[in-house]
Amino acid sequence: MSMFRRQGDRYVATFAVDEVRVLRKVASEVVGLLTDGFDHSDPVVGRLFPEVYPEDAAGTAEFRRYTEGDLKTAKIDQAGAILAALPDEAGGEVRLDAEAAEAWLRAINDARLAMGVRLEIKDGTDLGAELDDAVAEDPTSSRVFQLSVYAYLGYLQESLLNALID
């Protein structure tokens, strides 16, 4: 598994072929959600773009009018930073400068938020127990894979964050 480490002014990790495929798919899905699939009634969009003033619909709409375009563009660019830095379909090394590393952190966070909504992960959810239950129910289910990806993204996010603060 990949683990980010600091090398001078870069943050470096080596990714296996399957990791590259998963990260490419996840980042592409985030871009798709924010472009073609953008729908405020989608709970994932609601999580990524929460109501700033829950008690004031007009205030929230006004805030969105001024900020949503830029925020959406930033989120797409951050997912694009992952896509741009990944090696082609083969595995390989990723070298990030500080700006790209921060974009990766934000993009991974967005992907985890989106997956968390779809997987119904709550603050108190024990991910290990969720995964164990899913494996016991059907080890070949898409839920097992999705929970594994969610856990992997958490690992990757933590690894990159630790490299940044070292």
Coordinates of N, CA and C in Angstrom, one line a residue:
M1 N 0.8 -1.2 0.0 CA 0.0 0.0 0.0 C 0.9 1.2 0.0
S2 N 0.3 2.3 -0.6 CA 1.1 3.5 -0.7 C 1.2 4.2 0.7
M3 N 2.2 4.9 0.9 CA 2.4 5.7 2.1 C 3.2 7.0 1.7
F4 N 2.6 8.1 1.9 CA 3.3 9.3 1.6 C 4.4 9.6 2.5
R5 N 5.5 10.1 2.0 CA 6.6 10.5 2.8 C 7.2 11.8 2.2
R6 N 7.8 12.5 3.0 CA 8.4 13.8 2.6 C 9.8 13.6 2.0
Q7 N 10.0 14.1 0.8 CA 11.4 14.1 0.3 C 11.7 15.5 -0.2
G8 N 12.5 16.2 0.7 CA 12.8 17.6 0.4 C 11.5 18.4 0.5
D9 N 11.2 19.1 -0.6 CA 9.9 19.9 -0.7 C 8.8 19.2 -1.4
R10 N 8.9 17.9 -1.5 CA 7.9 17.1 -2.2 C 7.3 16.0 -1.3
Y11 N 6.1 15.6 -1.6 CA 5.5 14.5 -0.9 C 5.3 13.4 -1.9
V12 N 5.9 12.2 -1.5 CA 6.0 11.2 -2.5 C 5.3 9.9 -2.0
A13 N 4.7 9.2 -2.9 CA 4.1 7.9 -2.6 C 4.2 7.0 -3.9
T14 N 4.3 5.8 -3.7 CA 4.3 4.8 -4.8 C 3.0 4.1 -4.8
F15 N 2.3 4.1 -5.9 CA 1.0 3.4 -6.0 C 1.0 2.2 -6.9
A16 N 0.4 1.2 -6.4 CA 0.2 0.0 -7.3 C -0.9 0.2 -8.3
V17 N -0.9 -0.6 -9.3 CA -1.8 -0.5 -10.4 C -3.3 -0.3 -9.9
D18 N -3.7 -1.2 -9.0 CA -5.1 -1.2 -8.5 C -5.3 0.1 -7.7
E19 N -4.4 0.6 -7.0 CA -4.6 1.9 -6.3 C -4.8 3.1 -7.3
V20 N -4.0 3.1 -8.4 CA -4.1 4.1 -9.4 C -5.5 4.0 -10.0
R21 N -6.0 2.8 -10.3 CA -7.3 2.7 -10.9 C -8.4 3.2 -9.9
V22 N -8.3 2.8 -8.7 CA -9.3 3.2 -7.7 C -9.3 4.7 -7.5
L23 N -8.1 5.3 -7.4 CA -8.1 6.8 -7.2 C -8.6 7.5 -8.5
R24 N -8.2 7.0 -9.6 CA -8.7 7.6 -10.9 C -10.2 7.5 -11.0
K25 N -10.8 6.4 -10.6 CA -12.3 6.2 -10.6 C -12.9 7.2 -9.6
V26 N -12.4 7.2 -8.4 CA -13.0 8.0 -7.3 C -12.9 9.5 -7.7
A27 N -11.8 10.0 -8.2 CA -11.7 11.4 -8.6 C -12.6 11.7 -9.8
S28 N -12.7 10.8 -10.7 CA -13.5 11.0 -11.9 C -15.0 11.1 -11.5
E29 N -15.4 10.2 -10.5 CA -16.8 10.3 -10.0 C -17.1 11.6 -9.3
V30 N -16.1 12.1 -8.6 CA -16.4 13.4 -7.9 C -16.6 14.5 -9.0
V31 N -15.7 14.5 -10.0 CA -15.9 15.4 -11.1 C -17.2 15.3 -11.7
G32 N -17.7 14.0 -12.0 CA -19.0 13.8 -12.6 C -20.1 14.3 -11.7
L33 N -20.0 14.1 -10.5 CA -21.0 14.5 -9.5 C -21.1 16.0 -9.5
L34 N -20.0 16.7 -9.7 CA -20.0 18.2 -9.6 C -20.3 18.8 -11.0
T35 N -20.4 18.0 -12.0 CA -20.7 18.6 -13.3 C -22.0 18.0 -13.8
D36 N -22.0 16.9 -14.5 CA -23.2 16.3 -15.1 C -24.2 16.0 -14.0
G37 N -23.8 15.5 -12.9 CA -24.7 15.0 -11.9 C -25.1 16.0 -10.8
F38 N -24.7 17.2 -11.0 CA -24.9 18.2 -9.9 C -26.4 18.5 -9.7
D39 N -26.9 18.1 -8.5 CA -28.3 18.2 -8.2 C -28.4 18.5 -6.7
H40 N -29.0 19.7 -6.4 CA -29.1 20.0 -4.9 C -30.0 19.1 -4.1
S41 N -30.8 18.3 -4.8 CA -31.6 17.4 -4.0 C -30.9 16.1 -3.7
D42 N -29.7 15.9 -4.3 CA -28.8 14.7 -4.0 C -28.2 15.0 -2.6
P43 N -28.4 14.0 -1.7 CA -27.8 14.2 -0.3 C -26.3 14.4 -0.3
V44 N -25.6 13.8 -1.3 CA -24.1 14.0 -1.4 C -23.8 15.5 -1.7
V45 N -24.5 16.0 -2.7 CA -24.3 17.4 -3.0 C -24.6 18.3 -1.8
G46 N -25.7 17.9 -1.1 CA -26.0 18.6 0.2 C -24.9 18.6 1.2
R47 N -24.2 17.5 1.2 CA -23.1 17.3 2.2 C -21.9 18.1 1.8
L48 N -21.6 18.2 0.4 CA -20.5 18.9 -0.1 C -20.7 20.4 -0.1
F49 N -22.0 20.8 -0.2 CA -22.4 22.2 -0.3 C -23.5 22.4 0.7
P50 N -23.2 22.4 2.0 CA -24.2 22.5 3.0 C -24.9 23.8 3.1
E51 N -26.1 23.8 3.6 CA -26.8 25.1 3.7 C -26.1 25.9 4.8
V52 N -25.7 27.1 4.4 CA -25.0 28.0 5.3 C -25.9 28.5 6.4
Y53 N -27.2 28.8 6.0 CA -28.2 29.4 6.9 C -29.4 28.4 6.9
P54 N -29.3 27.3 7.7 CA -30.4 26.4 7.6 C -31.8 26.9 7.9
E55 N -31.8 28.0 8.7 CA -33.1 28.6 9.1 C -33.6 29.7 8.1
D56 N -32.7 30.0 7.1 CA -33.0 31.1 6.2 C -32.7 30.7 4.8
A57 N -33.8 30.2 4.1 CA -33.6 29.7 2.8 C -33.2 30.8 1.8
A58 N -33.7 32.0 2.0 CA -33.4 33.1 1.1 C -31.9 33.5 1.3
G59 N -31.4 33.5 2.5 CA -30.0 33.8 2.8 C -29.1 32.7 2.2
T60 N -29.5 31.5 2.4 CA -28.7 30.4 1.8 C -28.6 30.5 0.3
A61 N -29.8 30.8 -0.4 CA -29.8 31.0 -1.8 C -28.9 32.1 -2.2
E62 N -29.0 33.2 -1.5 CA -28.1 34.4 -1.8 C -26.6 34.0 -1.7
F63 N -26.3 33.3 -0.6 CA -24.9 32.9 -0.4 C -24.4 32.0 -1.5
R64 N -25.3 31.0 -1.9 CA -24.9 30.1 -3.0 C -24.7 30.9 -4.3
R65 N -25.5 31.8 -4.5 CA -25.4 32.6 -5.8 C -24.0 33.2 -5.9
Y66 N -23.5 33.7 -4.8 CA -22.2 34.3 -4.9 C -21.0 33.4 -4.7
T67 N -21.2 32.2 -4.1 CA -20.0 31.4 -3.8 C -20.0 30.0 -4.4
E68 N -21.1 29.5 -4.8 CA -21.2 28.1 -5.3 C -20.4 27.8 -6.5
G69 N -20.4 28.7 -7.5 CA -19.6 28.5 -8.7 C -18.1 28.4 -8.4
D70 N -17.6 29.3 -7.6 CA -16.2 29.2 -7.3 C -15.8 28.0 -6.5
L71 N -16.7 27.6 -5.5 CA -16.5 26.4 -4.7 C -16.5 25.2 -5.5
K72 N -17.5 25.1 -6.4 CA -17.6 23.9 -7.3 C -16.4 23.8 -8.2
T73 N -15.9 24.9 -8.8 CA -14.7 24.9 -9.6 C -13.5 24.5 -8.8
A74 N -13.4 25.0 -7.6 CA -12.3 24.6 -6.8 C -12.3 23.1 -6.5
K75 N -13.5 22.5 -6.2 CA -13.6 21.1 -5.9 C -13.2 20.2 -7.2
I76 N -13.7 20.7 -8.3 CA -13.3 20.0 -9.6 C -11.8 20.1 -9.8
D77 N -11.2 21.2 -9.6 CA -9.8 21.4 -9.8 C -9.0 20.5 -8.8
Q78 N -9.5 20.4 -7.6 CA -8.8 19.5 -6.6 C -8.9 18.1 -7.1
A79 N -10.0 17.6 -7.5 CA -10.1 16.2 -8.0 C -9.2 16.1 -9.3
G80 N -9.2 17.2 -10.1 CA -8.3 17.1 -11.2 C -6.8 17.1 -10.9
A81 N -6.5 17.6 -9.7 CA -5.1 17.5 -9.3 C -4.7 16.0 -9.0
I82 N -5.6 15.3 -8.5 CA -5.4 13.8 -8.3 C -5.2 13.2 -9.7
L83 N -6.1 13.4 -10.6 CA -6.1 12.8 -11.9 C -4.8 13.2 -12.7
A84 N -4.3 14.5 -12.5 CA -3.1 14.9 -13.2 C -1.9 14.3 -12.7
A85 N -1.8 14.0 -11.4 CA -0.6 13.5 -10.7 C -0.5 12.0 -10.8
L86 N -1.6 11.3 -11.0 CA -1.5 9.9 -11.1 C -0.7 9.4 -12.3
P87 N 0.0 8.3 -12.1 CA 0.7 7.7 -13.3 C -0.4 7.2 -14.2
D88 N 0.0 6.9 -15.5 CA -1.0 6.3 -16.4 C -1.5 5.0 -15.8
E89 N -2.1 4.2 -16.6 CA -2.7 3.0 -16.1 C -1.8 2.0 -15.2
A90 N -0.5 2.2 -15.4 CA 0.4 1.4 -14.6 C 0.6 2.0 -13.2
G91 N 1.1 1.3 -12.3 CA 1.4 1.9 -11.0 C 2.7 2.8 -11.2
G92 N 3.0 3.4 -10.1 CA 4.2 4.3 -10.1 C 4.2 5.3 -9.0
E93 N 5.1 6.2 -9.1 CA 5.4 7.2 -8.1 C 4.6 8.5 -8.4
V94 N 4.1 9.1 -7.3 CA 3.5 10.4 -7.4 C 4.3 11.3 -6.5
R95 N 4.6 12.5 -7.1 CA 5.4 13.5 -6.4 C 4.6 14.8 -6.4
L96 N 4.3 15.2 -5.2 CA 3.4 16.4 -5.1 C 4.2 17.5 -4.4
D97 N 4.0 18.8 -4.9 CA 4.5 19.9 -4.2 C 3.5 20.3 -3.1
A98 N 3.7 21.2 -2.3 CA 2.8 21.6 -1.2 C 1.4 21.9 -1.7
E99 N 1.3 22.7 -2.7 CA 0.0 23.1 -3.2 C -0.8 21.9 -3.7
A100 N -0.1 21.0 -4.5 CA -0.8 19.8 -5.0 C -1.2 18.9 -3.8
A101 N -0.3 18.8 -2.8 CA -0.6 17.9 -1.7 C -1.9 18.4 -0.9
E102 N -2.0 19.7 -0.8 CA -3.2 20.3 -0.1 C -4.4 20.1 -1.0
A103 N -4.3 20.2 -2.3 CA -5.4 19.9 -3.2 C -5.9 18.4 -3.1
W104 N -4.9 17.5 -3.0 CA -5.2 16.1 -2.8 C -5.9 15.9 -1.5
L105 N -5.5 16.5 -0.4 CA -6.2 16.4 0.9 C -7.6 16.8 0.8
R106 N -7.9 17.9 0.1 CA -9.3 18.4 0.0 C -10.1 17.5 -0.9
A107 N -9.5 17.0 -2.0 CA -10.2 16.1 -2.9 C -10.5 14.8 -2.2
I108 N -9.6 14.3 -1.5 CA -9.8 13.0 -0.8 C -10.9 13.2 0.2
N109 N -10.9 14.3 0.9 CA -11.9 14.6 1.9 C -13.3 14.7 1.2
D110 N -13.4 15.4 0.1 CA -14.7 15.4 -0.6 C -15.1 14.0 -1.0
A111 N -14.2 13.2 -1.5 CA -14.6 11.8 -1.9 C -15.1 11.0 -0.7
R112 N -14.4 11.2 0.4 CA -14.8 10.4 1.6 C -16.2 10.9 2.1
L113 N -16.4 12.3 2.1 CA -17.7 12.8 2.4 C -18.8 12.2 1.6
A114 N -18.5 12.2 0.3 CA -19.5 11.7 -0.7 C -19.8 10.2 -0.4
M115 N -18.7 9.4 -0.3 CA -18.9 8.0 0.0 C -19.6 7.7 1.3
G116 N -19.2 8.5 2.3 CA -19.8 8.4 3.6 C -21.3 8.6 3.6
V117 N -21.8 9.5 2.8 CA -23.2 9.7 2.6 C -23.9 8.5 2.0
R118 N -23.3 8.0 0.9 CA -23.8 6.9 0.2 C -23.8 5.6 1.0
L119 N -22.8 5.5 1.8 CA -22.6 4.3 2.7 C -23.3 4.4 4.0
E120 N -23.9 5.6 4.3 CA -24.6 5.9 5.5 C -23.6 5.8 6.7
I121 N -22.4 6.3 6.5 CA -21.4 6.3 7.6 C -21.7 7.6 8.4
K122 N -21.8 7.4 9.7 CA -22.1 8.5 10.7 C -20.9 8.7 11.5
D123 N -20.9 9.8 12.3 CA -19.7 10.1 13.2 C -19.3 8.9 14.1
G124 N -20.3 8.2 14.6 CA -20.0 7.2 15.6 C -19.8 5.8 14.9
T125 N -19.9 5.7 13.6 CA -19.8 4.4 12.9 C -18.4 3.8 13.2
D126 N -18.4 2.5 13.5 CA -17.2 1.7 13.7 C -17.0 1.1 12.3
L127 N -16.0 1.7 11.6 CA -15.8 1.2 10.2 C -15.4 -0.3 10.2
G128 N -14.5 -0.7 11.1 CA -14.1 -2.1 11.2 C -15.3 -3.0 11.3
A129 N -16.2 -2.7 12.2 CA -17.4 -3.5 12.4 C -18.3 -3.5 11.2
E130 N -18.4 -2.3 10.6 CA -19.2 -2.3 9.3 C -18.7 -3.2 8.3
L131 N -17.4 -3.1 8.1 CA -16.7 -4.0 7.1 C -16.8 -5.5 7.5
D132 N -16.6 -5.8 8.8 CA -16.8 -7.2 9.2 C -18.2 -7.7 8.9
D133 N -19.2 -6.9 9.2 CA -20.6 -7.2 9.0 C -20.9 -7.4 7.5
A134 N -20.3 -6.5 6.7 CA -20.5 -6.7 5.2 C -19.9 -7.9 4.7
V135 N -18.7 -8.2 5.2 CA -18.0 -9.4 4.7 C -18.7 -10.7 5.1
A136 N -19.2 -10.7 6.4 CA -20.0 -11.8 6.9 C -21.3 -12.0 6.1
E137 N -21.9 -10.9 5.6 CA -23.1 -11.0 4.9 C -22.9 -11.5 3.4
D138 N -21.9 -10.9 2.8 CA -21.5 -11.3 1.4 C -20.2 -10.7 1.1
P139 N -19.1 -11.6 1.2 CA -17.8 -11.1 1.0 C -17.5 -10.5 -0.5
T140 N -18.4 -10.8 -1.4 CA -18.2 -10.3 -2.8 C -19.1 -9.1 -3.1
S141 N -19.7 -8.6 -2.1 CA -20.7 -7.5 -2.3 C -20.0 -6.2 -2.7
S142 N -20.7 -5.3 -3.4 CA -20.2 -4.0 -3.7 C -20.0 -3.2 -2.4
R143 N -20.7 -3.5 -1.4 CA -20.6 -2.8 -0.1 C -19.2 -3.0 0.5
V144 N -18.8 -4.3 0.4 CA -17.4 -4.6 1.0 C -16.4 -3.8 0.2
F145 N -16.5 -3.8 -1.1 CA -15.5 -3.0 -1.9 C -15.6 -1.5 -1.6
Q146 N -16.8 -1.0 -1.5 CA -16.9 0.5 -1.2 C -16.4 0.8 0.2
L147 N -16.7 0.0 1.2 CA -16.2 0.3 2.5 C -14.7 0.2 2.5
S148 N -14.1 -0.7 1.8 CA -12.7 -0.9 1.7 C -12.0 0.3 1.0
V149 N -12.7 0.9 0.0 CA -12.2 2.1 -0.7 C -12.3 3.3 0.3
Y150 N -13.4 3.3 1.0 CA -13.6 4.4 2.0 C -12.4 4.4 3.0
A151 N -12.2 3.2 3.5 CA -11.1 3.0 4.5 C -9.7 3.4 3.9
Y152 N -9.5 2.9 2.7 CA -8.2 3.2 2.0 C -8.1 4.7 1.9
L153 N -9.1 5.4 1.5 CA -9.0 6.9 1.3 C -8.7 7.5 2.6
G154 N -9.2 7.0 3.7 CA -8.9 7.6 5.1 C -7.4 7.3 5.4
Y155 N -6.9 6.2 5.1 CA -5.5 5.8 5.3 C -4.6 6.8 4.5
L156 N -5.0 7.0 3.2 CA -4.2 7.8 2.3 C -4.2 9.2 2.8
Q157 N -5.4 9.7 3.2 CA -5.5 11.1 3.7 C -4.6 11.3 4.9
E158 N -4.7 10.3 5.8 CA -3.9 10.4 7.1 C -2.4 10.4 6.7
S159 N -2.0 9.5 5.8 CA -0.6 9.4 5.4 C -0.1 10.7 4.8
L160 N -0.9 11.3 4.0 CA -0.5 12.6 3.4 C -0.5 13.7 4.4
L161 N -1.4 13.8 5.3 CA -1.5 14.8 6.3 C -0.3 14.7 7.2
N162 N 0.1 13.4 7.6 CA 1.3 13.2 8.5 C 2.5 13.7 7.7
A163 N 2.6 13.4 6.5 CA 3.8 13.8 5.7 C 3.9 15.3 5.6
L164 N 2.7 16.0 5.5 CA 2.7 17.5 5.5 C 3.1 18.1 6.8
I165 N 2.8 17.5 7.9 CA 3.1 18.1 9.2 C 4.5 17.7 9.7
D166 N 5.1 16.7 9.1 CA 6.4 16.3 9.6 C 7.5 17.3 9.2

